[in-house]
Amino acid sequence: MLHNLVALHHQHNACVKQVSSLFPLFPINRHFFTTSLEEHQPTLPSPSTHKTNDLYLNAPSVNFHGIAESVILKSSHLWDKKGQNFCNPSLKDHLLHLSSIPPKHIRRFWRISELKPEHVLEILLGFDFDTAKFEIEAKKVEPLWGIFKWASEQSRDFRHLPQSCKVMASILVRAGLFRDVEFLLSKMGSEEILLDSHEIFSELIEGYVATIDLKGAVSTYDRMRGLGLVPSLPSYRALLNYLVQVSDTHLVYRVFVDMLDMGLGVSVAEKSACDSVIQLLCRDGKVQEARNLVKKVITFGMEPNKLVLDAIAIGYCEKKDYDDLLSFFAEVNRAPDDVVGNKIIFSLCRNFGVERAIWFLQELELLGYSPDEITFGILIGCSCRERKLKNAFSRLSKVFSRCLKPLIYSYNALIGGVFQEGMWTHAREVLHEIYDRGVTPDMSTFRVLLAGYCKARQFDEVKSIVVYHEY
C-alpha cells in the first residue's frame, strides 16, 4: 500500500514540473497554479517525502518550449476574438467576413493564394449592396475593401482593372466611406491608371452633401474642376441646394455661374435654383452680381420672373441707385409688374420727390409698364405732402383718363392738401366727388375734414359733418 502511494506521488510531481516549464509562455498566476496543485498532494510520512523530493529534483527535465511555441504560432487565430490576425490578414481572413456575396462566387477563391485583376472584378460585381439596411451593409463593405487593398499589395506588378476601381469607388461612396474613396482616387492617379473619375467624383459630391459635410463637398468639387472634369447635373443641383440652405452667397454664386458656363443650366430645376441664388445675392447687397446672373440666364432662354425682378428692384432701391435699376430693365427688355413698379415709385417719392418719380414712371411706361390706381395714388399723396396741389389734381385726371377708379386714400390726400393750402371751400367739392364716383369714404376721410374745418374755424361745417356722420 505504501509503495503504491510513493509511486503516485512521483507521478504527480513529474506533472507539476512539466506544467511549470510552460509558465513563461502563458500570462497566468504561477504561484496560484503551483499552490493549487500542491494543496491536492497526498500527505506522506516524512522519510518518504524527503525521498520523493530528491527524485523530483533529479528527474530529467522535459523542454516543451519549442513545441508550445510552434503550436501557438500556427493557431494564433484561435486566440483572437474575431478570428483573424490583424497584423497581416490573409485573403482567407477577408473572405471569412465577406457575407454579402453568394458562396458560389467566392468558393473557388479559397483554393488560390494569389488574385488576378479579373478575380477582383468578379468579386466586386458579385457584391449586393442593400440600401434599405445602410448601417449593416456599410460594415459588409469593409472586408470587400480589405480584399481590394490586399490584392494591390500582393505584388508590385499587380494593377487593378479600371472597371474594378470604378465599382469599388461607387460601393465605398454608397457606404459613406468617403475618405477611402479619396484614397482610392489618389492611388489610381499615382499609378497612372486610366479611370473615368467623372461619375465617381460626382457621386462623392452628392455623398458629402447628404452627410452635411460642406468642406468635403466643396473640396471635392474644386479638385474635380482642377482636373478639368465637369460634375454631373444632379451633383450640381445637390451642391447648389445645400449652399442656398446654408446661405453661402459667395460659393453658391461661383458654383452656379460655373454650371451655366458648362452649359448645364437650361432646365426648369435650374431656373428654380437661379431664383434662389439671385434672391440670396440681393439679400446680401450683391445686386450687381445678381444682375450679371440674370443676363447670363437670359442667354439660355430663361426669363426672369417676378421674384427675381422684385429682389433686384428692392436691392437697387435700398442702394438708391435708380439709374442702374432703369438700365437693368432696359437690358432685359422687361418692365416690372404692378407690385414691383409701385414699390419703386414709392421709394423714389420718399427719397427724391414726386418729380423724379413721375419721370421714372414715364421711362417705365416706354418699356411696357402700365401704372394702376395705386401708382397714381402714391403720386397724388406725395404731391400733396410736397404742397404741389396742381400736380396732385393732374395725376387725378390721369386716373380718370385711363378709366381707373381712384382710391379713397387719394381723395383723403387731396382733402388734406386743400386745407393745407387754405382752400377749405373746395373740400366739400372733393367730398361730393367721392360720392359721385361711387367711392365709399372711410373714417380717415371724416377725420381729415373735421381737422381741416376746425383749423379754419369753420364750426358750422364741423357741425354738419358730425351730424351727417351720425346720420
Short mmCIF file of C-alpha atoms in Angstrom, two decimals:
data_model
loop_
_atom_site.label_atom_id
_atom_site.label_comp_id
_atom_site.label_asym_id
_atom_site.label_seq_id
_atom_site.Cartn_x
_atom_site.Cartn_y
_atom_site.Cartn_z
CA MET A 1 0.00 0.00 0.00
CA LEU A 2 2.78 2.41 0.95
CA HIS A 3 4.65 1.52 -2.22
CA ASN A 4 1.65 2.49 -4.34
CA LEU A 5 1.32 5.87 -2.63
CA VAL A 6 5.01 6.66 -3.26
CA ALA A 7 4.62 5.81 -6.96
CA LEU A 8 1.57 8.07 -7.22
CA HIS A 9 3.48 10.90 -5.57
CA HIS A 10 6.33 10.56 -8.09
CA GLN A 11 3.89 10.75 -10.97
CA HIS A 12 2.19 13.87 -9.57
CA ASN A 13 5.47 15.79 -9.09
CA ALA A 14 6.51 14.97 -12.63
CA CYS A 15 3.28 16.52 -13.95
CA VAL A 16 3.87 19.63 -11.88
CA LYS A 17 7.35 20.02 -13.30
CA GLN A 18 6.15 19.55 -16.87
CA VAL A 19 3.44 22.16 -16.49
CA SER A 20 5.84 24.57 -14.76
CA SER A 21 8.08 24.50 -17.83
CA LEU A 22 5.23 26.13 -19.81
CA PHE A 23 4.84 29.10 -17.42
CA PRO A 24 6.95 31.51 -19.49
CA LEU A 25 4.56 31.00 -22.40
CA PHE A 26 1.31 31.95 -20.70
CA PRO A 27 0.38 35.04 -18.66
CA ILE A 28 -1.12 33.20 -15.68
CA ASN A 29 -0.54 33.36 -11.93
CA ARG A 30 2.27 30.85 -11.37
CA HIS A 31 2.05 31.00 -7.60
CA PHE A 32 -1.67 30.32 -7.65
CA PHE A 33 -1.26 27.45 -10.11
CA THR A 34 1.51 25.63 -8.19
CA THR A 35 -0.15 26.30 -4.87
CA SER A 36 -3.38 24.80 -6.09
CA LEU A 37 -1.59 21.67 -7.27
CA GLU A 38 0.37 21.32 -4.06
CA GLU A 39 -2.77 21.67 -1.98
CA HIS A 40 -4.04 18.45 -3.51
CA GLN A 41 -0.85 16.41 -2.94
CA PRO A 42 -1.34 13.41 -0.64
CA THR A 43 0.24 13.61 2.81
CA LEU A 44 3.07 11.04 3.19
CA PRO A 45 5.39 10.13 6.05
CA SER A 46 8.39 12.33 6.47
CA PRO A 47 11.07 9.87 5.20
CA SER A 48 9.17 9.17 2.05
CA THR A 49 8.66 12.87 1.47
CA HIS A 50 12.41 13.57 1.51
CA LYS A 51 12.97 10.72 -0.85
CA THR A 52 10.32 11.94 -3.21
CA ASN A 53 11.72 15.46 -3.28
CA ASP A 54 15.11 14.05 -4.20
CA LEU A 55 13.51 12.13 -7.02
CA TYR A 56 11.69 15.26 -8.19
CA LEU A 57 14.84 17.36 -8.19
CA ASN A 58 16.85 14.73 -10.02
CA ALA A 59 14.17 13.89 -12.59
CA PRO A 60 15.11 14.54 -16.21
CA SER A 61 13.96 17.99 -17.48
CA VAL A 62 11.43 17.86 -20.33
CA ASN A 63 11.50 21.05 -22.50
CA PHE A 64 8.15 21.80 -24.14
CA HIS A 65 9.09 25.36 -25.18
CA GLY A 66 9.74 24.59 -28.85
CA ILE A 67 6.56 22.54 -29.27
CA ALA A 68 4.35 25.08 -27.46
CA GLU A 69 5.75 27.97 -29.49
CA SER A 70 5.07 26.14 -32.73
CA VAL A 71 1.51 25.33 -31.71
CA ILE A 72 0.81 28.90 -30.60
CA LEU A 73 2.16 30.44 -33.81
CA LYS A 74 0.16 28.10 -36.02
CA SER A 75 -3.04 28.61 -34.01
CA SER A 76 -2.75 32.32 -33.27
CA HIS A 77 -6.10 33.00 -34.92
CA LEU A 78 -7.78 30.90 -32.22
CA TRP A 79 -6.73 33.37 -29.50
CA ASP A 80 -8.28 36.36 -31.33
CA LYS A 81 -11.94 37.14 -30.70
CA LYS A 82 -12.63 37.99 -34.34
CA GLY A 83 -10.83 35.00 -35.77
CA GLN A 84 -8.18 36.86 -37.78
CA ASN A 85 -4.66 38.13 -37.48
CA PHE A 86 -4.78 41.92 -37.71
CA CYS A 87 -1.06 42.28 -38.15
CA ASN A 88 -1.07 40.52 -41.53
CA PRO A 89 -4.58 39.39 -42.57
CA SER A 90 -4.67 36.86 -45.34
CA LEU A 91 -7.10 36.54 -48.22
CA LYS A 92 -8.99 33.87 -46.29
CA ASP A 93 -9.35 36.23 -43.33
CA HIS A 94 -11.15 38.72 -45.57
CA LEU A 95 -13.23 36.04 -47.27
CA LEU A 96 -14.40 34.77 -43.88
CA HIS A 97 -16.11 38.10 -43.22
CA LEU A 98 -17.45 38.61 -46.73
CA SER A 99 -21.08 37.67 -46.20
CA SER A 100 -22.73 39.74 -48.93
CA ILE A 101 -21.53 37.64 -51.85
CA PRO A 102 -23.11 34.25 -52.60
CA PRO A 103 -20.78 31.34 -51.74
CA LYS A 104 -20.81 30.12 -55.33
CA HIS A 105 -18.97 33.30 -56.37
CA ILE A 106 -16.16 33.05 -53.83
CA ARG A 107 -15.87 29.29 -53.25
CA ARG A 108 -13.08 28.83 -55.75
CA PHE A 109 -11.04 31.70 -54.27
CA TRP A 110 -10.47 29.65 -51.11
CA ARG A 111 -8.11 27.40 -53.05
CA ILE A 112 -5.89 30.10 -54.55
CA SER A 113 -3.14 32.14 -52.93
CA GLU A 114 -2.98 34.95 -55.48
CA LEU A 115 -5.73 37.09 -57.00
CA LYS A 116 -5.71 38.25 -60.57
CA PRO A 117 -7.28 41.57 -61.64
CA GLU A 118 -10.22 39.76 -63.24
CA HIS A 119 -10.77 37.86 -59.98
CA VAL A 120 -11.13 41.13 -58.06
CA LEU A 121 -13.61 42.44 -60.58
CA GLU A 122 -15.65 39.24 -60.32
CA ILE A 123 -15.80 39.56 -56.53
CA LEU A 124 -16.81 43.20 -56.72
CA LEU A 125 -19.55 42.56 -59.28
CA GLY A 126 -20.97 39.84 -57.06
CA PHE A 127 -21.40 42.21 -54.12
CA ASP A 128 -25.04 43.03 -53.36
CA PHE A 129 -25.49 46.37 -51.61
CA ASP A 130 -28.83 46.67 -49.82
CA THR A 131 -29.52 50.38 -49.37
CA ALA A 132 -32.54 49.61 -47.20
CA LYS A 133 -30.13 48.48 -44.45
CA PHE A 134 -27.43 51.08 -44.83
CA GLU A 135 -25.61 50.70 -41.49
CA ILE A 136 -25.46 46.91 -41.74
CA GLU A 137 -24.39 46.90 -45.36
CA ALA A 138 -21.76 49.56 -44.73
CA LYS A 139 -20.00 47.17 -42.35
CA LYS A 140 -20.07 44.47 -45.00
CA VAL A 141 -18.13 46.73 -47.34
CA GLU A 142 -15.07 46.76 -45.08
CA PRO A 143 -13.90 43.19 -45.90
CA LEU A 144 -14.54 43.87 -49.57
CA TRP A 145 -12.34 46.96 -49.34
CA GLY A 146 -9.81 44.79 -47.49
CA ILE A 147 -9.71 42.31 -50.38
CA PHE A 148 -9.23 45.15 -52.83
CA LYS A 149 -6.27 46.56 -50.90
CA TRP A 150 -4.84 43.10 -50.22
CA ALA A 151 -4.81 42.38 -53.94
CA SER A 152 -2.93 45.63 -54.59
CA GLU A 153 -0.25 44.71 -52.06
CA GLN A 154 0.30 41.09 -53.07
CA SER A 155 2.86 42.05 -55.74
CA ARG A 156 4.42 45.13 -57.29
CA ASP A 157 3.23 44.25 -60.78
CA PHE A 158 -0.44 43.94 -59.83
CA ARG A 159 -2.75 46.56 -61.38
CA HIS A 160 -6.48 46.76 -60.83
CA LEU A 161 -8.74 46.94 -63.83
CA PRO A 162 -10.26 50.43 -64.34
CA GLN A 163 -13.71 48.87 -64.05
CA SER A 164 -12.76 47.39 -60.68
CA CYS A 165 -11.66 50.79 -59.39
CA LYS A 166 -14.89 52.36 -60.59
CA VAL A 167 -17.08 49.69 -58.96
CA MET A 168 -15.09 49.78 -55.72
CA ALA A 169 -15.29 53.57 -55.52
CA SER A 170 -19.04 53.51 -56.15
CA ILE A 171 -19.55 50.96 -53.37
CA LEU A 172 -17.44 53.00 -50.96
CA VAL A 173 -19.42 56.13 -51.72
CA ARG A 174 -22.71 54.38 -51.07
CA ALA A 175 -21.29 53.04 -47.82
CA GLY A 176 -20.30 56.54 -46.72
CA LEU A 177 -16.56 55.74 -46.67
CA PHE A 178 -15.63 58.97 -48.43
CA ARG A 179 -12.04 59.22 -47.17
CA ASP A 180 -11.37 55.75 -48.56
CA VAL A 181 -12.76 56.90 -51.90
CA GLU A 182 -10.36 59.84 -51.93
CA PHE A 183 -7.51 57.48 -51.04
CA LEU A 184 -8.51 55.20 -53.91
CA LEU A 185 -8.64 58.09 -56.38
CA SER A 186 -5.22 59.31 -55.28
CA LYS A 187 -3.80 55.78 -55.52
CA MET A 188 -5.13 55.28 -59.00
CA GLY A 189 -3.79 58.66 -60.07
CA SER A 190 -0.31 57.90 -58.73
CA GLU A 191 -0.31 54.57 -60.58
CA GLU A 192 -1.48 56.30 -63.78
CA ILE A 193 -4.46 54.01 -64.10
CA LEU A 194 -6.87 55.35 -66.67
CA LEU A 195 -10.11 55.87 -64.83
CA ASP A 196 -13.26 57.74 -65.73
CA SER A 197 -13.44 59.71 -62.48
CA HIS A 198 -16.29 61.95 -63.63
CA GLU A 199 -19.00 59.73 -62.21
CA ILE A 200 -17.07 58.85 -59.05
CA PHE A 201 -16.33 62.48 -58.18
CA SER A 202 -19.95 63.41 -58.81
CA GLU A 203 -21.19 60.63 -56.53
CA LEU A 204 -18.66 61.73 -53.92
CA ILE A 205 -20.00 65.31 -54.01
CA GLU A 206 -23.56 64.05 -53.56
CA GLY A 207 -22.41 61.81 -50.72
CA TYR A 208 -20.75 64.67 -48.85
CA VAL A 209 -23.87 66.81 -49.30
CA ALA A 210 -26.07 64.00 -47.99
CA THR A 211 -23.94 63.82 -44.82
CA ILE A 212 -23.92 67.63 -44.45
CA ASP A 213 -20.17 67.88 -44.99
CA LEU A 214 -19.77 71.22 -46.75
CA LYS A 215 -15.99 71.23 -46.56
CA GLY A 216 -15.72 67.79 -48.14
CA ALA A 217 -18.24 68.61 -50.87
CA VAL A 218 -16.58 71.88 -51.88
CA SER A 219 -13.10 70.35 -51.67
CA THR A 220 -14.12 67.51 -53.97
CA TYR A 221 -15.80 69.96 -56.34
CA ASP A 222 -12.68 72.15 -56.52
CA ARG A 223 -10.49 69.11 -57.04
CA MET A 224 -12.74 67.88 -59.81
CA ARG A 225 -12.74 71.21 -61.62
CA GLY A 226 -8.99 71.45 -61.18
CA LEU A 227 -8.67 68.17 -63.10
CA GLY A 228 -10.82 69.56 -65.88
CA LEU A 229 -13.78 67.32 -65.04
CA VAL A 230 -17.36 68.56 -65.12
CA PRO A 231 -19.70 67.44 -62.30
CA SER A 232 -22.95 65.80 -63.24
CA LEU A 233 -26.15 67.81 -63.22
CA PRO A 234 -27.52 66.00 -60.12
CA SER A 235 -24.32 66.76 -58.20
CA TYR A 236 -24.51 70.42 -59.25
CA ARG A 237 -28.11 70.55 -58.05
CA ALA A 238 -27.32 68.89 -54.73
CA LEU A 239 -24.40 71.23 -54.05
CA LEU A 240 -26.33 74.36 -55.07
CA ASN A 241 -29.37 73.49 -52.94
CA TYR A 242 -27.12 72.86 -49.95
CA LEU A 243 -25.23 76.14 -50.43
CA VAL A 244 -28.53 78.02 -50.66
CA GLN A 245 -29.71 76.39 -47.42
CA VAL A 246 -26.54 77.41 -45.56
CA SER A 247 -26.69 80.88 -47.23
CA ASP A 248 -23.13 80.75 -48.53
CA THR A 249 -23.55 83.53 -51.08
CA HIS A 250 -20.00 83.55 -52.44
CA LEU A 251 -19.83 79.81 -53.09
CA VAL A 252 -23.34 79.47 -54.46
CA TYR A 253 -22.71 82.25 -56.96
CA ARG A 254 -19.40 80.72 -58.08
CA VAL A 255 -20.86 77.23 -58.48
CA PHE A 256 -23.97 78.42 -60.31
CA VAL A 257 -22.01 80.56 -62.76
CA ASP A 258 -19.70 77.62 -63.38
CA MET A 259 -22.70 75.41 -64.08
CA LEU A 260 -24.01 77.94 -66.59
CA ASP A 261 -20.60 78.19 -68.26
CA MET A 262 -20.62 74.40 -68.65
CA GLY A 263 -23.95 74.67 -70.47
CA LEU A 264 -25.98 72.78 -67.86
CA GLY A 265 -28.40 75.47 -66.63
CA VAL A 266 -31.27 75.07 -69.04
CA SER A 267 -33.90 73.04 -67.20
CA VAL A 268 -36.82 74.04 -65.01
CA ALA A 269 -35.00 72.81 -61.91
CA GLU A 270 -32.07 75.12 -62.64
CA LYS A 271 -34.45 78.04 -63.09
CA SER A 272 -35.70 77.47 -59.57
CA ALA A 273 -32.12 77.33 -58.30
CA CYS A 274 -31.35 80.54 -60.20
CA ASP A 275 -34.21 82.34 -58.49
CA SER A 276 -32.90 81.26 -55.08
CA VAL A 277 -29.35 82.32 -55.89
CA ILE A 278 -30.42 85.76 -57.14
CA GLN A 279 -32.58 86.39 -54.11
CA LEU A 280 -29.69 85.36 -51.86
CA LEU A 281 -27.32 87.74 -53.67
CA CYS A 282 -29.76 90.65 -53.40
CA ARG A 283 -30.36 89.93 -49.74
CA ASP A 284 -26.62 90.30 -49.12
CA GLY A 285 -26.47 93.53 -51.13
CA LYS A 286 -24.70 91.97 -54.13
CA VAL A 287 -27.13 93.42 -56.65
CA GLN A 288 -24.56 93.76 -59.43
CA GLU A 289 -23.73 90.04 -59.23
CA ALA A 290 -27.44 89.26 -59.32
CA ARG A 291 -27.85 91.47 -62.36
CA ASN A 292 -24.97 89.73 -64.16
CA LEU A 293 -26.51 86.37 -63.35
CA VAL A 294 -29.85 87.40 -64.84
CA LYS A 295 -28.10 88.45 -68.05
CA LYS A 296 -26.46 85.02 -68.22
CA VAL A 297 -29.64 83.01 -67.72
CA ILE A 298 -31.42 85.05 -70.37
CA THR A 299 -28.96 83.66 -72.91
CA PHE A 300 -30.28 80.18 -72.01
CA GLY A 301 -33.82 81.27 -72.74
CA MET A 302 -34.84 81.61 -69.09
CA GLU A 303 -36.86 84.74 -68.48
CA PRO A 304 -36.56 86.40 -65.05
CA ASN A 305 -39.77 86.03 -63.08
CA LYS A 306 -41.50 88.32 -60.62
CA LEU A 307 -39.43 87.12 -57.66
CA VAL A 308 -36.17 87.89 -59.44
CA LEU A 309 -37.23 91.34 -60.64
CA ASP A 310 -38.66 92.13 -57.24
CA ALA A 311 -35.43 91.13 -55.47
CA ILE A 312 -33.23 93.19 -57.80
CA ALA A 313 -35.58 96.18 -57.68
CA ILE A 314 -35.61 96.17 -53.88
CA GLY A 315 -31.82 95.79 -53.86
CA TYR A 316 -31.36 98.82 -56.09
CA CYS A 317 -33.94 100.82 -54.12
CA GLU A 318 -32.05 100.13 -50.91
CA LYS A 319 -28.92 101.43 -52.59
CA LYS A 320 -30.93 104.36 -54.04
CA ASP A 321 -29.41 103.56 -57.41
CA TYR A 322 -32.43 104.11 -59.63
CA ASP A 323 -30.46 104.87 -62.80
CA ASP A 324 -28.86 101.41 -62.74
CA LEU A 325 -32.26 99.92 -62.00
CA LEU A 326 -33.74 101.58 -65.04
CA SER A 327 -30.84 100.44 -67.21
CA PHE A 328 -31.33 96.90 -65.90
CA PHE A 329 -34.95 96.90 -67.03
CA ALA A 330 -33.80 98.22 -70.39
CA GLU A 331 -31.14 95.48 -70.72
CA VAL A 332 -33.54 92.65 -70.04
CA ASN A 333 -36.23 94.45 -72.02
CA ARG A 334 -38.68 93.81 -69.26
CA ALA A 335 -40.90 96.10 -67.25
CA PRO A 336 -41.76 95.35 -63.63
CA ASP A 337 -45.21 94.17 -62.69
CA ASP A 338 -47.63 96.38 -60.77
CA VAL A 339 -46.41 95.41 -57.31
CA VAL A 340 -42.71 95.90 -58.05
CA GLY A 341 -43.38 99.09 -60.02
CA ASN A 342 -45.37 100.60 -57.15
CA LYS A 343 -42.56 99.79 -54.72
CA ILE A 344 -40.10 101.60 -56.96
CA ILE A 345 -42.34 104.68 -57.35
CA PHE A 346 -42.95 104.86 -53.62
CA SER A 347 -39.21 104.58 -52.91
CA LEU A 348 -38.47 107.34 -55.43
CA CYS A 349 -41.09 109.65 -53.94
CA ARG A 350 -39.72 109.15 -50.48
CA ASN A 351 -36.06 109.63 -51.44
CA PHE A 352 -36.07 112.05 -54.39
CA GLY A 353 -39.55 113.56 -54.60
CA VAL A 354 -42.53 113.34 -56.87
CA GLU A 355 -40.96 114.98 -59.92
CA ARG A 356 -38.23 112.31 -60.14
CA ALA A 357 -40.84 109.62 -59.58
CA ILE A 358 -43.02 110.94 -62.42
CA TRP A 359 -40.03 110.95 -64.79
CA PHE A 360 -39.10 107.41 -63.82
CA LEU A 361 -42.70 106.28 -64.36
CA GLN A 362 -42.66 107.70 -67.85
CA GLU A 363 -39.49 105.74 -68.65
CA LEU A 364 -41.05 102.55 -67.31
CA GLU A 365 -44.11 103.10 -69.47
CA LEU A 366 -41.85 103.15 -72.52
CA LEU A 367 -40.76 99.64 -71.51
CA GLY A 368 -44.35 98.47 -71.30
CA TYR A 369 -45.18 99.20 -67.68
CA SER A 370 -48.83 100.00 -67.03
CA PRO A 371 -49.48 102.02 -63.84
CA ASP A 372 -52.65 101.37 -61.88
CA GLU A 373 -54.73 103.37 -59.40
CA ILE A 374 -52.26 102.53 -56.62
CA THR A 375 -49.40 104.04 -58.63
CA PHE A 376 -51.33 107.27 -59.16
CA GLY A 377 -52.43 107.25 -55.53
CA ILE A 378 -48.75 107.22 -54.48
CA LEU A 379 -48.03 110.19 -56.74
CA ILE A 380 -51.11 112.11 -55.52
CA GLY A 381 -50.20 111.59 -51.89
CA CYS A 382 -46.58 112.60 -52.45
CA SER A 383 -47.65 115.73 -54.39
CA CYS A 384 -49.94 116.80 -51.55
CA ARG A 385 -47.19 116.30 -48.97
CA GLU A 386 -44.88 118.45 -51.09
CA ARG A 387 -47.67 121.03 -51.40
CA LYS A 388 -47.88 120.59 -55.15
CA LEU A 389 -51.64 120.58 -55.32
CA LYS A 390 -51.82 121.28 -59.05
CA ASN A 391 -49.63 118.26 -59.69
CA ALA A 392 -51.92 116.16 -57.49
CA PHE A 393 -55.06 117.08 -59.43
CA SER A 394 -53.18 116.44 -62.67
CA ARG A 395 -52.48 112.88 -61.51
CA LEU A 396 -56.17 112.52 -60.59
CA SER A 397 -57.18 113.47 -64.11
CA LYS A 398 -54.79 110.75 -65.36
CA VAL A 399 -56.73 108.26 -63.32
CA PHE A 400 -59.99 109.30 -64.97
CA SER A 401 -58.49 109.31 -68.46
CA ARG A 402 -57.38 105.68 -68.04
CA CYS A 403 -60.81 104.61 -66.80
CA LEU A 404 -59.47 103.73 -63.37
CA LYS A 405 -61.30 104.21 -60.11
CA PRO A 406 -59.45 106.45 -57.63
CA LEU A 407 -58.79 105.03 -54.19
CA ILE A 408 -60.22 106.68 -51.09
CA TYR A 409 -56.64 107.24 -49.92
CA SER A 410 -56.08 109.52 -52.93
CA TYR A 411 -59.19 111.58 -52.08
CA ASN A 412 -58.15 111.82 -48.44
CA ALA A 413 -54.78 113.19 -49.55
CA LEU A 414 -56.48 115.75 -51.81
CA ILE A 415 -58.76 116.91 -48.96
CA GLY A 416 -55.75 117.33 -46.71
CA GLY A 417 -53.91 119.24 -49.46
CA VAL A 418 -56.84 121.61 -49.98
CA PHE A 419 -56.95 122.50 -46.28
CA GLN A 420 -53.16 122.84 -46.20
CA GLU A 421 -53.29 125.46 -48.96
CA GLY A 422 -56.13 127.36 -47.19
CA MET A 423 -58.69 126.36 -49.82
CA TRP A 424 -61.18 124.94 -47.35
CA THR A 425 -64.10 125.99 -49.54
CA HIS A 426 -63.16 123.30 -52.06
CA ALA A 427 -63.08 120.49 -49.51
CA ARG A 428 -66.86 120.00 -49.80
CA GLU A 429 -66.47 119.69 -53.59
CA VAL A 430 -63.94 116.88 -53.17
CA LEU A 431 -66.37 115.15 -50.82
CA HIS A 432 -69.13 115.38 -53.40
CA GLU A 433 -66.74 113.96 -56.00
CA ILE A 434 -66.18 110.99 -53.76
CA TYR A 435 -69.86 110.15 -53.69
CA ASP A 436 -70.32 110.85 -57.40
CA ARG A 437 -67.58 108.39 -58.31
CA GLY A 438 -69.11 105.71 -56.13
CA VAL A 439 -66.21 105.66 -53.69
CA THR A 440 -67.06 104.97 -50.07
CA PRO A 441 -65.46 107.38 -47.56
CA ASP A 442 -63.78 105.86 -44.54
CA MET A 443 -63.10 107.09 -41.02
CA SER A 444 -59.92 108.85 -42.18
CA THR A 445 -61.98 110.96 -44.59
CA PHE A 446 -64.09 112.45 -41.81
CA ARG A 447 -61.11 112.92 -39.53
CA VAL A 448 -59.34 114.98 -42.22
CA LEU A 449 -62.48 117.06 -42.79
CA LEU A 450 -63.01 117.72 -39.07
CA ALA A 451 -59.37 118.61 -38.51
CA GLY A 452 -59.34 120.96 -41.51
CA TYR A 453 -62.57 122.75 -40.64
CA CYS A 454 -61.51 123.15 -37.03
CA LYS A 455 -58.20 124.64 -38.09
CA ALA A 456 -60.07 127.03 -40.43
CA ARG A 457 -62.50 127.79 -37.58
CA GLN A 458 -65.44 126.75 -39.72
CA PHE A 459 -67.52 125.30 -36.91
CA ASP A 460 -70.73 125.19 -38.88
CA GLU A 461 -69.03 122.85 -41.32
CA VAL A 462 -67.77 120.84 -38.39
CA LYS A 463 -71.31 120.53 -37.05
CA SER A 464 -72.69 119.48 -40.42
CA ILE A 465 -70.02 116.81 -40.81
CA VAL A 466 -70.74 115.46 -37.32
CA VAL A 467 -74.46 115.41 -37.89
CA TYR A 468 -74.07 113.77 -41.28
CA HIS A 469 -71.76 111.17 -39.84
CA GLU A 470 -74.19 110.38 -37.03
CA TYR A 471 -76.96 110.05 -39.55
#
